[in-house]
Amino acid sequence: MAESEAPIVEAGQTSKWLTENGFEHEFLEPDHLGVEMIKVDREFLIPLATALYAYGFNYLQCQCAYDAGPGQDLVSVYHLVKVKDDVDQPEELRLKVFVPRDDPRLPSVYWIWKSADFQERESYDMYGIIYEGHPNLKRILMSEDWVGWPLRKDYISPEFYELQDAY
């Protein structure tokens, strides 16, 4: 195979199911563990997440976020698992939603998976991603008066932050 030719990656089982049922998404290459990854636009997140829940992904193991780099998108990641009885290796899926840093809004999945509660709050607190419809979206790690989003790659740390009653 020539260097310029990339190997063809076949869509995973869940991506095929979503396509067959008319759900807009983009199949991403599996991660280093072989877990299927799917990219979805924020406007299709709730219908697709609801369909995945109905398809058996009943456990949100982790919701997190990352910054793709200064001037690039922020990414909200959902690691979903099908939890069933008598299964040696549960099926897993990673769902990614890319949002522009100048409008980092997407709907909350709290109403589908309650475990998103504190995880979405942490992503909000560290990256400034606004999860619309979340029942209590407020800072969870930083103080309420903290300015900015400390894990964004373009974050400029304040020169001095005084700890009250440190001694």
Short mmCIF file of C-alpha atoms in Angstrom, two decimals:
data_model
loop_
_atom_site.label_atom_id
_atom_site.label_comp_id
_atom_site.label_asym_id
_atom_site.label_seq_id
_atom_site.Cartn_x
_atom_site.Cartn_y
_atom_site.Cartn_z
CA MET A 1 0.00 0.00 0.00
CA ALA A 2 1.36 3.43 -0.91
CA GLU A 3 2.10 5.89 1.88
CA SER A 4 -0.62 8.32 0.76
CA GLU A 5 -3.32 5.66 0.87
CA ALA A 6 -5.03 5.37 4.23
CA PRO A 7 -6.54 2.01 5.14
CA ILE A 8 -10.31 1.84 4.85
CA VAL A 9 -11.95 1.60 8.25
CA GLU A 10 -15.27 -0.22 8.26
CA ALA A 11 -18.07 1.34 10.31
CA GLY A 12 -18.84 -0.39 13.59
CA GLN A 13 -22.00 -2.26 14.51
CA THR A 14 -23.64 0.66 16.30
CA SER A 15 -22.78 3.11 13.52
CA LYS A 16 -24.34 0.75 10.99
CA TRP A 17 -27.48 0.48 13.15
CA LEU A 18 -27.71 4.27 13.43
CA THR A 19 -27.33 4.65 9.65
CA GLU A 20 -30.00 2.01 8.98
CA ASN A 21 -32.37 3.92 11.26
CA GLY A 22 -31.69 7.34 9.73
CA PHE A 23 -29.61 8.98 12.48
CA GLU A 24 -27.09 11.58 11.28
CA HIS A 25 -23.56 10.91 12.53
CA GLU A 26 -19.99 10.40 11.40
CA PHE A 27 -18.07 7.22 12.14
CA LEU A 28 -14.63 7.90 13.59
CA GLU A 29 -11.79 5.42 13.68
CA PRO A 30 -11.94 3.13 16.76
CA ASP A 31 -9.78 4.18 19.69
CA HIS A 32 -6.61 2.36 20.79
CA LEU A 33 -8.71 -0.21 22.68
CA GLY A 34 -10.94 -0.88 19.67
CA VAL A 35 -13.93 0.98 21.12
CA GLU A 36 -16.20 2.36 18.41
CA MET A 37 -16.29 6.17 18.21
CA ILE A 38 -19.03 8.30 16.69
CA LYS A 39 -19.18 12.04 16.03
CA VAL A 40 -22.57 13.78 16.17
CA ASP A 41 -23.63 17.37 15.62
CA ARG A 42 -25.06 19.05 18.70
CA GLU A 43 -28.50 19.49 17.14
CA PHE A 44 -28.79 15.70 16.73
CA LEU A 45 -27.37 14.76 20.15
CA ILE A 46 -30.64 14.23 22.01
CA PRO A 47 -32.42 12.18 19.31
CA LEU A 48 -29.30 10.06 18.77
CA ALA A 49 -28.63 9.63 22.51
CA THR A 50 -32.26 8.63 23.08
CA ALA A 51 -31.99 6.07 20.28
CA LEU A 52 -28.75 4.70 21.75
CA TYR A 53 -30.44 4.36 25.14
CA ALA A 54 -33.31 2.45 23.52
CA TYR A 55 -30.73 0.33 21.65
CA GLY A 56 -29.33 -0.80 24.99
CA PHE A 57 -26.68 1.74 25.98
CA ASN A 58 -28.21 2.18 29.42
CA TYR A 59 -25.08 3.28 31.31
CA LEU A 60 -23.17 6.53 30.88
CA GLN A 61 -19.83 5.47 32.32
CA CYS A 62 -18.13 8.81 31.78
CA GLN A 63 -18.82 12.23 30.36
CA CYS A 64 -15.81 14.48 29.96
CA ALA A 65 -14.50 17.23 27.72
CA TYR A 66 -11.29 18.38 26.13
CA ASP A 67 -9.94 21.33 24.18
CA ALA A 68 -8.74 20.45 20.66
CA GLY A 69 -6.35 23.43 20.78
CA PRO A 70 -6.32 27.24 20.73
CA GLY A 71 -8.83 28.47 18.16
CA GLN A 72 -10.23 24.97 17.65
CA ASP A 73 -13.38 23.28 18.92
CA LEU A 74 -14.18 22.08 22.41
CA VAL A 75 -15.25 18.44 22.56
CA SER A 76 -17.78 16.81 24.86
CA VAL A 77 -17.23 13.05 25.10
CA TYR A 78 -19.68 10.40 26.31
CA HIS A 79 -18.53 6.84 27.06
CA LEU A 80 -21.57 4.58 26.89
CA VAL A 81 -21.89 0.93 27.91
CA LYS A 82 -24.56 -1.72 27.36
CA VAL A 83 -25.05 -3.26 30.78
CA LYS A 84 -26.80 -6.64 30.62
CA ASP A 85 -26.83 -9.81 32.71
CA ASP A 86 -24.45 -12.66 31.85
CA VAL A 87 -22.17 -10.65 29.56
CA ASP A 88 -18.42 -11.19 29.75
CA GLN A 89 -17.47 -8.19 27.63
CA PRO A 90 -20.06 -5.38 27.54
CA GLU A 91 -20.42 -3.38 24.34
CA GLU A 92 -18.96 0.13 24.58
CA LEU A 93 -19.28 3.29 22.50
CA ARG A 94 -17.68 6.73 22.61
CA LEU A 95 -19.79 9.60 21.39
CA LYS A 96 -18.13 12.94 20.58
CA VAL A 97 -19.77 16.33 20.07
CA PHE A 98 -17.57 19.15 18.74
CA VAL A 99 -18.72 22.68 19.63
CA PRO A 100 -17.16 26.02 18.63
CA ARG A 101 -15.40 27.78 21.49
CA ASP A 102 -17.25 31.04 20.73
CA ASP A 103 -20.63 29.26 21.16
CA PRO A 104 -20.02 26.20 23.36
CA ARG A 105 -23.64 25.15 23.84
CA LEU A 106 -25.22 21.72 23.57
CA PRO A 107 -28.17 20.00 25.18
CA SER A 108 -27.73 18.16 28.46
CA VAL A 109 -28.11 14.37 28.44
CA TYR A 110 -29.04 14.45 32.15
CA TRP A 111 -32.63 13.56 31.30
CA ILE A 112 -31.43 10.35 29.56
CA TRP A 113 -28.59 9.35 31.91
CA LYS A 114 -28.76 10.85 35.42
CA SER A 115 -25.05 10.07 35.89
CA ALA A 116 -24.33 13.07 33.63
CA ASP A 117 -25.22 15.44 36.47
CA PHE A 118 -21.86 16.15 38.13
CA GLN A 119 -19.86 15.22 35.04
CA GLU A 120 -21.51 17.90 32.87
CA ARG A 121 -21.03 20.38 35.70
CA GLU A 122 -17.31 19.61 35.75
CA SER A 123 -17.03 20.04 31.96
CA TYR A 124 -18.87 23.35 32.31
CA ASP A 125 -16.59 24.47 35.16
CA MET A 126 -13.32 23.57 33.45
CA TYR A 127 -14.10 24.31 29.76
CA GLY A 128 -17.15 26.60 29.75
CA ILE A 129 -19.35 24.20 27.78
CA ILE A 130 -22.96 25.13 28.51
CA TYR A 131 -25.24 22.10 28.83
CA GLU A 132 -28.66 23.54 28.12
CA GLY A 133 -31.47 21.99 30.13
CA HIS A 134 -29.19 20.80 32.94
CA PRO A 135 -31.08 21.18 36.23
CA ASN A 136 -28.21 22.74 38.23
CA LEU A 137 -25.44 23.94 35.92
CA LYS A 138 -23.05 25.81 38.19
CA ARG A 139 -19.39 25.56 39.11
CA ILE A 140 -18.40 22.43 41.00
CA LEU A 141 -14.60 22.65 41.40
CA MET A 142 -13.77 26.35 41.13
CA SER A 143 -15.29 29.06 43.31
CA GLU A 144 -18.41 30.76 41.96
CA ASP A 145 -16.49 34.01 41.37
CA TRP A 146 -13.70 32.35 39.34
CA VAL A 147 -13.16 34.04 35.99
CA GLY A 148 -12.54 31.89 32.93
CA TRP A 149 -12.23 28.21 32.12
CA PRO A 150 -8.97 26.81 33.53
CA LEU A 151 -8.52 23.76 31.28
CA ARG A 152 -8.93 25.59 28.00
CA LYS A 153 -5.61 25.69 26.19
CA ASP A 154 -5.92 29.45 25.64
CA TYR A 155 -6.63 30.15 29.33
CA ILE A 156 -4.43 32.81 30.88
CA SER A 157 -3.93 32.17 34.58
CA PRO A 158 -4.38 35.13 36.89
CA GLU A 159 -1.07 36.37 38.25
CA PHE A 160 -2.24 36.09 41.82
CA TYR A 161 -5.12 34.31 43.49
CA GLU A 162 -5.34 34.88 47.21
CA LEU A 163 -6.44 31.97 49.39
CA GLN A 164 -8.70 33.32 52.09
CA ASP A 165 -7.98 32.15 55.64
CA ALA A 166 -4.97 30.13 54.53
CA TYR A 167 -3.33 30.43 57.92
#
